[in-house]
Amino acid sequence: MTNNCGEAASPMLHVFRHELRLIFRDPRFWIPFIIPPVILAASQGIAVSRYGGQIMEGMEGYMMLLLGCLMAPMGSPLAGDSFAGERERNSLELLQLSPIAPARLFWGKLLAIVPFPVGFALLAQFVYWASHPDISTVAALASILGALSAVFLTTSFSLMLSLRVKTVRAAAHISLFVVVPLLLLVQLFHETFLVGLFIPAVTLLVSLALSVLTAILSMRKFVSM
């Protein structure tokens, strides 16, 4: 039984490692992860220098949540390139003809994408929290849970788009439309969201369920192609 599980996981891990090598080889994938923290830090610095530090009083938790949600869609280029990129390079059919089962190809690609938006979102938020120690632990944890919810939803949505459009540009552009609803939700409900952990925890569970469902449907779409 153990040997069979190991043999089943080996092709998926091979795809996972191959995708990681491609990501680290192409610096254009790293640019989107750097832009949001820089823009947010610059806008905050301009506001403080113009209006004084009082303007940011009580806004640190909101800014931390906003930063995490802004980082979430930055994984869209990676997800968009996963299948739409293969189609553009005329390698999708070759990929489907490989001896690796389509389901394992799909999960290997997905596993290679998720760590980057998750890791960068958490890193940006922890750095912001460290530089703003006045943020309460509850507000910080709520912000982190909110960022993870946004990451899982946007990544699964982008991956689904990657299977249905013909170019990486189309997949990335369409998936970035989720930024507007995210910003609206953060703007309208951040006060309610940050006062406790119940709503953030439920939001994370719902987003995980929707993301798993979307991933399974996308995997079936890929297998049937």
PDB file of C-alpha atoms in Angstrom:
ATOM      1  CA  MET A   1       0.000   0.000   0.000  1.00  0.00           C
ATOM      2  CA  THR A   2       2.810   2.433   0.911  1.00  0.00           C
ATOM      3  CA  ASN A   3       4.707   1.655  -2.275  1.00  0.00           C
ATOM      4  CA  ASN A   4       1.584   2.254  -4.369  1.00  0.00           C
ATOM      5  CA  CYS A   5       0.985   5.627  -2.699  1.00  0.00           C
ATOM      6  CA  GLY A   6       4.610   6.571  -3.257  1.00  0.00           C
ATOM      7  CA  GLU A   7       4.463   5.569  -6.900  1.00  0.00           C
ATOM      8  CA  ALA A   8       1.241   7.533  -7.360  1.00  0.00           C
ATOM      9  CA  ALA A   9       2.695  10.653  -5.743  1.00  0.00           C
ATOM     10  CA  SER A  10       6.019  10.495  -7.605  1.00  0.00           C
ATOM     11  CA  PRO A  11       4.717  11.801 -10.996  1.00  0.00           C
ATOM     12  CA  MET A  12       2.809  14.578  -9.251  1.00  0.00           C
ATOM     13  CA  LEU A  13       5.936  15.621  -7.343  1.00  0.00           C
ATOM     14  CA  HIS A  14       7.891  15.549 -10.600  1.00  0.00           C
ATOM     15  CA  VAL A  15       5.378  17.997 -12.138  1.00  0.00           C
ATOM     16  CA  PHE A  16       5.504  20.097  -8.953  1.00  0.00           C
ATOM     17  CA  ARG A  17       9.306  20.392  -9.104  1.00  0.00           C
ATOM     18  CA  HIS A  18       9.243  21.104 -12.852  1.00  0.00           C
ATOM     19  CA  GLU A  19       6.730  23.933 -12.394  1.00  0.00           C
ATOM     20  CA  LEU A  20       8.791  25.433  -9.570  1.00  0.00           C
ATOM     21  CA  ARG A  21      11.871  25.464 -11.785  1.00  0.00           C
ATOM     22  CA  LEU A  22       9.945  27.297 -14.500  1.00  0.00           C
ATOM     23  CA  ILE A  23       8.632  29.865 -12.020  1.00  0.00           C
ATOM     24  CA  PHE A  24      12.056  30.583 -10.513  1.00  0.00           C
ATOM     25  CA  ARG A  25      13.562  30.798 -13.985  1.00  0.00           C
ATOM     26  CA  ASP A  26      11.217  33.583 -15.147  1.00  0.00           C
ATOM     27  CA  PRO A  27      11.588  36.852 -13.166  1.00  0.00           C
ATOM     28  CA  ARG A  28       8.409  38.382 -14.642  1.00  0.00           C
ATOM     29  CA  PHE A  29       6.354  36.236 -12.253  1.00  0.00           C
ATOM     30  CA  TRP A  30       7.947  37.965  -9.256  1.00  0.00           C
ATOM     31  CA  ILE A  31       7.126  41.536 -10.273  1.00  0.00           C
ATOM     32  CA  PRO A  32       3.414  41.492  -9.264  1.00  0.00           C
ATOM     33  CA  PHE A  33       4.294  40.342  -5.732  1.00  0.00           C
ATOM     34  CA  ILE A  34       6.518  43.379  -5.175  1.00  0.00           C
ATOM     35  CA  ILE A  35       4.182  46.082  -6.500  1.00  0.00           C
ATOM     36  CA  PRO A  36       1.301  46.092  -3.916  1.00  0.00           C
ATOM     37  CA  PRO A  37       3.454  46.493  -0.761  1.00  0.00           C
ATOM     38  CA  VAL A  38       5.487  49.245  -2.415  1.00  0.00           C
ATOM     39  CA  ILE A  39       2.387  51.146  -3.566  1.00  0.00           C
ATOM     40  CA  LEU A  40       0.668  50.773  -0.198  1.00  0.00           C
ATOM     41  CA  ALA A  41       3.770  51.875   1.730  1.00  0.00           C
ATOM     42  CA  ALA A  42       4.252  54.857  -0.603  1.00  0.00           C
ATOM     43  CA  SER A  43       0.601  55.969  -0.344  1.00  0.00           C
ATOM     44  CA  GLN A  44       0.681  55.635   3.446  1.00  0.00           C
ATOM     45  CA  GLY A  45       3.934  57.588   3.625  1.00  0.00           C
ATOM     46  CA  ILE A  46       2.508  60.376   1.440  1.00  0.00           C
ATOM     47  CA  ALA A  47      -0.665  60.588   3.553  1.00  0.00           C
ATOM     48  CA  VAL A  48       1.311  60.759   6.804  1.00  0.00           C
ATOM     49  CA  SER A  49       3.750  63.374   5.465  1.00  0.00           C
ATOM     50  CA  ARG A  50       0.900  65.537   4.165  1.00  0.00           C
ATOM     51  CA  TYR A  51      -1.677  65.237   6.932  1.00  0.00           C
ATOM     52  CA  GLY A  52       0.328  63.968   9.900  1.00  0.00           C
ATOM     53  CA  GLY A  53       0.421  60.628  11.689  1.00  0.00           C
ATOM     54  CA  GLN A  54      -3.035  61.169  13.182  1.00  0.00           C
ATOM     55  CA  ILE A  55      -4.658  60.272   9.870  1.00  0.00           C
ATOM     56  CA  MET A  56      -3.579  56.642  10.278  1.00  0.00           C
ATOM     57  CA  GLU A  57      -4.810  56.239  13.848  1.00  0.00           C
ATOM     58  CA  GLY A  58      -7.112  53.242  14.039  1.00  0.00           C
ATOM     59  CA  MET A  59      -6.496  52.369  10.379  1.00  0.00           C
ATOM     60  CA  GLU A  60      -3.586  49.969  10.821  1.00  0.00           C
ATOM     61  CA  GLY A  61      -5.745  46.829  10.979  1.00  0.00           C
ATOM     62  CA  TYR A  62      -7.638  47.933   7.884  1.00  0.00           C
ATOM     63  CA  MET A  63      -4.382  48.560   6.018  1.00  0.00           C
ATOM     64  CA  MET A  64      -3.058  45.137   7.013  1.00  0.00           C
ATOM     65  CA  LEU A  65      -6.214  43.451   5.722  1.00  0.00           C
ATOM     66  CA  LEU A  66      -6.104  45.544   2.540  1.00  0.00           C
ATOM     67  CA  LEU A  67      -2.464  44.594   1.955  1.00  0.00           C
ATOM     68  CA  GLY A  68      -3.217  40.885   2.265  1.00  0.00           C
ATOM     69  CA  CYS A  69      -6.190  41.099  -0.099  1.00  0.00           C
ATOM     70  CA  LEU A  70      -4.149  43.101  -2.623  1.00  0.00           C
ATOM     71  CA  MET A  71      -1.514  40.357  -2.620  1.00  0.00           C
ATOM     72  CA  ALA A  72      -4.099  37.634  -3.291  1.00  0.00           C
ATOM     73  CA  PRO A  73      -4.677  38.272  -7.032  1.00  0.00           C
ATOM     74  CA  MET A  74      -0.959  38.563  -7.677  1.00  0.00           C
ATOM     75  CA  GLY A  75      -0.830  34.791  -8.151  1.00  0.00           C
ATOM     76  CA  SER A  76      -3.120  35.159 -11.174  1.00  0.00           C
ATOM     77  CA  PRO A  77      -0.247  35.302 -13.708  1.00  0.00           C
ATOM     78  CA  LEU A  78       1.096  32.023 -12.335  1.00  0.00           C
ATOM     79  CA  ALA A  79      -2.315  30.351 -12.478  1.00  0.00           C
ATOM     80  CA  GLY A  80      -3.008  31.834 -15.902  1.00  0.00           C
ATOM     81  CA  ASP A  81       0.246  30.492 -17.286  1.00  0.00           C
ATOM     82  CA  SER A  82      -0.378  26.989 -15.963  1.00  0.00           C
ATOM     83  CA  PHE A  83      -2.659  25.874 -18.818  1.00  0.00           C
ATOM     84  CA  ALA A  84      -3.263  28.891 -21.051  1.00  0.00           C
ATOM     85  CA  GLY A  85       0.516  29.263 -21.248  1.00  0.00           C
ATOM     86  CA  GLU A  86       0.872  25.646 -22.323  1.00  0.00           C
ATOM     87  CA  ARG A  87      -1.776  26.287 -24.990  1.00  0.00           C
ATOM     88  CA  GLU A  88       0.092  29.373 -26.245  1.00  0.00           C
ATOM     89  CA  ARG A  89       3.340  27.422 -26.434  1.00  0.00           C
ATOM     90  CA  ASN A  90       1.552  24.597 -28.295  1.00  0.00           C
ATOM     91  CA  SER A  91       2.613  22.177 -25.590  1.00  0.00           C
ATOM     92  CA  LEU A  92      -0.777  21.441 -23.989  1.00  0.00           C
ATOM     93  CA  GLU A  93      -1.500  18.470 -26.263  1.00  0.00           C
ATOM     94  CA  LEU A  94       1.979  17.089 -25.661  1.00  0.00           C
ATOM     95  CA  LEU A  95       1.387  17.489 -21.945  1.00  0.00           C
ATOM     96  CA  GLN A  96      -1.842  15.513 -22.187  1.00  0.00           C
ATOM     97  CA  LEU A  97      -0.062  12.745 -24.118  1.00  0.00           C
ATOM     98  CA  SER A  98       2.627  12.354 -21.456  1.00  0.00           C
ATOM     99  CA  PRO A  99       2.695   9.118 -19.417  1.00  0.00           C
ATOM    100  CA  ILE A 100       1.681  11.050 -16.299  1.00  0.00           C
ATOM    101  CA  ALA A 101      -2.027  10.795 -15.515  1.00  0.00           C
ATOM    102  CA  PRO A 102      -3.899  14.066 -16.284  1.00  0.00           C
ATOM    103  CA  ALA A 103      -5.224  14.292 -12.712  1.00  0.00           C
ATOM    104  CA  ARG A 104      -1.680  14.139 -11.293  1.00  0.00           C
ATOM    105  CA  LEU A 105      -0.516  16.729 -13.837  1.00  0.00           C
ATOM    106  CA  PHE A 106      -3.272  19.046 -12.708  1.00  0.00           C
ATOM    107  CA  TRP A 107      -2.632  18.684  -8.967  1.00  0.00           C
ATOM    108  CA  GLY A 108       1.116  19.006  -9.476  1.00  0.00           C
ATOM    109  CA  LYS A 109       0.616  22.327 -11.279  1.00  0.00           C
ATOM    110  CA  LEU A 110      -1.828  23.563  -8.641  1.00  0.00           C
ATOM    111  CA  LEU A 111       0.487  22.657  -5.763  1.00  0.00           C
ATOM    112  CA  ALA A 112       3.297  24.593  -7.426  1.00  0.00           C
ATOM    113  CA  ILE A 113       1.175  27.752  -7.702  1.00  0.00           C
ATOM    114  CA  VAL A 114      -0.480  28.040  -4.289  1.00  0.00           C
ATOM    115  CA  PRO A 115       2.634  28.532  -2.085  1.00  0.00           C
ATOM    116  CA  PHE A 116       3.611  31.780  -3.819  1.00  0.00           C
ATOM    117  CA  PRO A 117       0.511  33.957  -3.245  1.00  0.00           C
ATOM    118  CA  VAL A 118       0.071  32.402   0.216  1.00  0.00           C
ATOM    119  CA  GLY A 119       3.703  32.957   1.169  1.00  0.00           C
ATOM    120  CA  PHE A 120       3.948  36.513  -0.149  1.00  0.00           C
ATOM    121  CA  ALA A 121       0.608  37.543   1.381  1.00  0.00           C
ATOM    122  CA  LEU A 122       1.664  36.222   4.800  1.00  0.00           C
ATOM    123  CA  LEU A 123       5.140  37.733   4.528  1.00  0.00           C
ATOM    124  CA  ALA A 124       3.777  41.162   3.611  1.00  0.00           C
ATOM    125  CA  GLN A 125       1.264  41.062   6.456  1.00  0.00           C
ATOM    126  CA  PHE A 126       3.757  39.892   9.085  1.00  0.00           C
ATOM    127  CA  VAL A 127       6.196  42.625   8.048  1.00  0.00           C
ATOM    128  CA  TYR A 128       3.408  45.211   8.289  1.00  0.00           C
ATOM    129  CA  TRP A 129       2.341  43.864  11.683  1.00  0.00           C
ATOM    130  CA  ALA A 130       5.921  43.990  12.952  1.00  0.00           C
ATOM    131  CA  SER A 131       6.233  47.602  11.822  1.00  0.00           C
ATOM    132  CA  HIS A 132       2.880  48.526  13.427  1.00  0.00           C
ATOM    133  CA  PRO A 133       2.863  46.836  16.853  1.00  0.00           C
ATOM    134  CA  ASP A 134      -0.283  48.755  17.851  1.00  0.00           C
ATOM    135  CA  ILE A 135      -2.371  46.333  15.771  1.00  0.00           C
ATOM    136  CA  SER A 136      -4.162  43.977  18.145  1.00  0.00           C
ATOM    137  CA  THR A 137      -3.602  40.256  17.901  1.00  0.00           C
ATOM    138  CA  VAL A 138      -7.264  39.649  17.054  1.00  0.00           C
ATOM    139  CA  ALA A 139      -7.236  42.210  14.228  1.00  0.00           C
ATOM    140  CA  ALA A 140      -3.952  40.835  12.881  1.00  0.00           C
ATOM    141  CA  LEU A 141      -5.159  37.223  12.917  1.00  0.00           C
ATOM    142  CA  ALA A 142      -8.445  38.280  11.301  1.00  0.00           C
ATOM    143  CA  SER A 143      -6.479  40.067   8.579  1.00  0.00           C
ATOM    144  CA  ILE A 144      -4.370  36.964   7.969  1.00  0.00           C
ATOM    145  CA  LEU A 145      -7.434  34.735   7.709  1.00  0.00           C
ATOM    146  CA  GLY A 146      -9.016  37.226   5.316  1.00  0.00           C
ATOM    147  CA  ALA A 147      -5.926  37.256   3.130  1.00  0.00           C
ATOM    148  CA  LEU A 148      -5.819  33.450   2.995  1.00  0.00           C
ATOM    149  CA  SER A 149      -9.497  33.382   2.008  1.00  0.00           C
ATOM    150  CA  ALA A 150      -8.830  35.823  -0.817  1.00  0.00           C
ATOM    151  CA  VAL A 151      -5.755  33.904  -1.982  1.00  0.00           C
ATOM    152  CA  PHE A 152      -7.519  30.547  -2.229  1.00  0.00           C
ATOM    153  CA  LEU A 153     -10.533  31.984  -4.053  1.00  0.00           C
ATOM    154  CA  THR A 154      -8.576  34.043  -6.577  1.00  0.00           C
ATOM    155  CA  THR A 155      -6.078  31.256  -7.279  1.00  0.00           C
ATOM    156  CA  SER A 156      -8.750  28.628  -7.912  1.00  0.00           C
ATOM    157  CA  PHE A 157     -10.739  31.088 -10.049  1.00  0.00           C
ATOM    158  CA  SER A 158      -7.633  31.985 -12.086  1.00  0.00           C
ATOM    159  CA  LEU A 159      -6.803  28.330 -12.595  1.00  0.00           C
ATOM    160  CA  MET A 160     -10.320  27.654 -13.852  1.00  0.00           C
ATOM    161  CA  LEU A 161      -9.984  30.573 -16.297  1.00  0.00           C
ATOM    162  CA  SER A 162      -6.643  29.248 -17.496  1.00  0.00           C
ATOM    163  CA  LEU A 163      -8.388  26.118 -18.756  1.00  0.00           C
ATOM    164  CA  ARG A 164     -11.057  28.075 -20.632  1.00  0.00           C
ATOM    165  CA  VAL A 165      -9.225  30.924 -22.364  1.00  0.00           C
ATOM    166  CA  LYS A 166      -6.613  30.792 -25.098  1.00  0.00           C
ATOM    167  CA  THR A 167      -3.950  33.187 -23.843  1.00  0.00           C
ATOM    168  CA  VAL A 168      -2.172  33.965 -20.596  1.00  0.00           C
ATOM    169  CA  ARG A 169      -2.981  37.657 -21.019  1.00  0.00           C
ATOM    170  CA  ALA A 170      -6.714  36.948 -21.217  1.00  0.00           C
ATOM    171  CA  ALA A 171      -6.584  34.699 -18.142  1.00  0.00           C
ATOM    172  CA  ALA A 172      -4.619  37.258 -16.124  1.00  0.00           C
ATOM    173  CA  HIS A 173      -6.763  40.221 -17.170  1.00  0.00           C
ATOM    174  CA  ILE A 174     -10.093  38.521 -16.495  1.00  0.00           C
ATOM    175  CA  SER A 175      -8.940  37.172 -13.134  1.00  0.00           C
ATOM    176  CA  LEU A 176      -7.864  40.656 -12.036  1.00  0.00           C
ATOM    177  CA  PHE A 177     -11.503  41.729 -12.134  1.00  0.00           C
ATOM    178  CA  VAL A 178     -11.850  40.086  -8.716  1.00  0.00           C
ATOM    179  CA  VAL A 179      -9.726  42.908  -7.290  1.00  0.00           C
ATOM    180  CA  VAL A 180     -12.633  45.388  -7.439  1.00  0.00           C
ATOM    181  CA  PRO A 181     -15.106  43.213  -5.460  1.00  0.00           C
ATOM    182  CA  LEU A 182     -12.330  42.431  -2.959  1.00  0.00           C
ATOM    183  CA  LEU A 183     -11.585  46.106  -2.407  1.00  0.00           C
ATOM    184  CA  LEU A 184     -15.274  46.904  -2.045  1.00  0.00           C
ATOM    185  CA  LEU A 185     -15.756  44.137   0.524  1.00  0.00           C
ATOM    186  CA  VAL A 186     -12.721  45.287   2.503  1.00  0.00           C
ATOM    187  CA  GLN A 187     -13.911  48.902   2.380  1.00  0.00           C
ATOM    188  CA  LEU A 188     -17.488  48.133   3.430  1.00  0.00           C
ATOM    189  CA  PHE A 189     -17.032  45.397   6.017  1.00  0.00           C
ATOM    190  CA  HIS A 190     -13.517  45.734   7.472  1.00  0.00           C
ATOM    191  CA  GLU A 191     -14.771  47.044  10.829  1.00  0.00           C
ATOM    192  CA  THR A 192     -17.087  44.068  11.324  1.00  0.00           C
ATOM    193  CA  PHE A 193     -14.491  41.662   9.970  1.00  0.00           C
ATOM    194  CA  LEU A 194     -11.687  42.748  12.299  1.00  0.00           C
ATOM    195  CA  VAL A 195     -13.521  42.790  15.650  1.00  0.00           C
ATOM    196  CA  GLY A 196     -13.340  39.001  16.180  1.00  0.00           C
ATOM    197  CA  LEU A 197     -12.222  35.725  14.681  1.00  0.00           C
ATOM    198  CA  PHE A 198     -15.576  34.029  14.104  1.00  0.00           C
ATOM    199  CA  ILE A 199     -16.436  35.772  10.822  1.00  0.00           C
ATOM    200  CA  PRO A 200     -12.877  35.452   9.419  1.00  0.00           C
ATOM    201  CA  ALA A 201     -12.776  31.743  10.342  1.00  0.00           C
ATOM    202  CA  VAL A 202     -16.153  31.066   8.695  1.00  0.00           C
ATOM    203  CA  THR A 203     -15.034  33.067   5.648  1.00  0.00           C
ATOM    204  CA  LEU A 204     -11.891  30.964   5.377  1.00  0.00           C
ATOM    205  CA  LEU A 205     -13.842  27.693   5.640  1.00  0.00           C
ATOM    206  CA  VAL A 206     -16.305  28.824   2.965  1.00  0.00           C
ATOM    207  CA  SER A 207     -13.511  29.969   0.659  1.00  0.00           C
ATOM    208  CA  LEU A 208     -11.660  26.681   1.143  1.00  0.00           C
ATOM    209  CA  ALA A 209     -14.809  24.718   0.285  1.00  0.00           C
ATOM    210  CA  LEU A 210     -15.441  26.814  -2.825  1.00  0.00           C
ATOM    211  CA  SER A 211     -11.781  26.582  -3.847  1.00  0.00           C
ATOM    212  CA  VAL A 212     -11.726  22.793  -3.487  1.00  0.00           C
ATOM    213  CA  LEU A 213     -14.953  22.524  -5.487  1.00  0.00           C
ATOM    214  CA  THR A 214     -13.568  24.796  -8.209  1.00  0.00           C
ATOM    215  CA  ALA A 215     -10.302  22.841  -8.305  1.00  0.00           C
ATOM    216  CA  ILE A 216     -12.134  19.516  -8.646  1.00  0.00           C
ATOM    217  CA  LEU A 217     -14.312  20.869 -11.465  1.00  0.00           C
ATOM    218  CA  SER A 218     -11.240  22.290 -13.183  1.00  0.00           C
ATOM    219  CA  MET A 219      -9.404  18.993 -12.810  1.00  0.00           C
ATOM    220  CA  ARG A 220     -12.319  17.154 -14.429  1.00  0.00           C
ATOM    221  CA  LYS A 221     -12.312  19.712 -17.235  1.00  0.00           C
ATOM    222  CA  PHE A 222      -8.601  19.103 -17.821  1.00  0.00           C
ATOM    223  CA  VAL A 223      -8.967  15.329 -17.727  1.00  0.00           C
ATOM    224  CA  SER A 224     -11.810  15.452 -20.285  1.00  0.00           C
ATOM    225  CA  MET A 225      -9.939  17.727 -22.710  1.00  0.00           C
TER     226      MET A 225
END
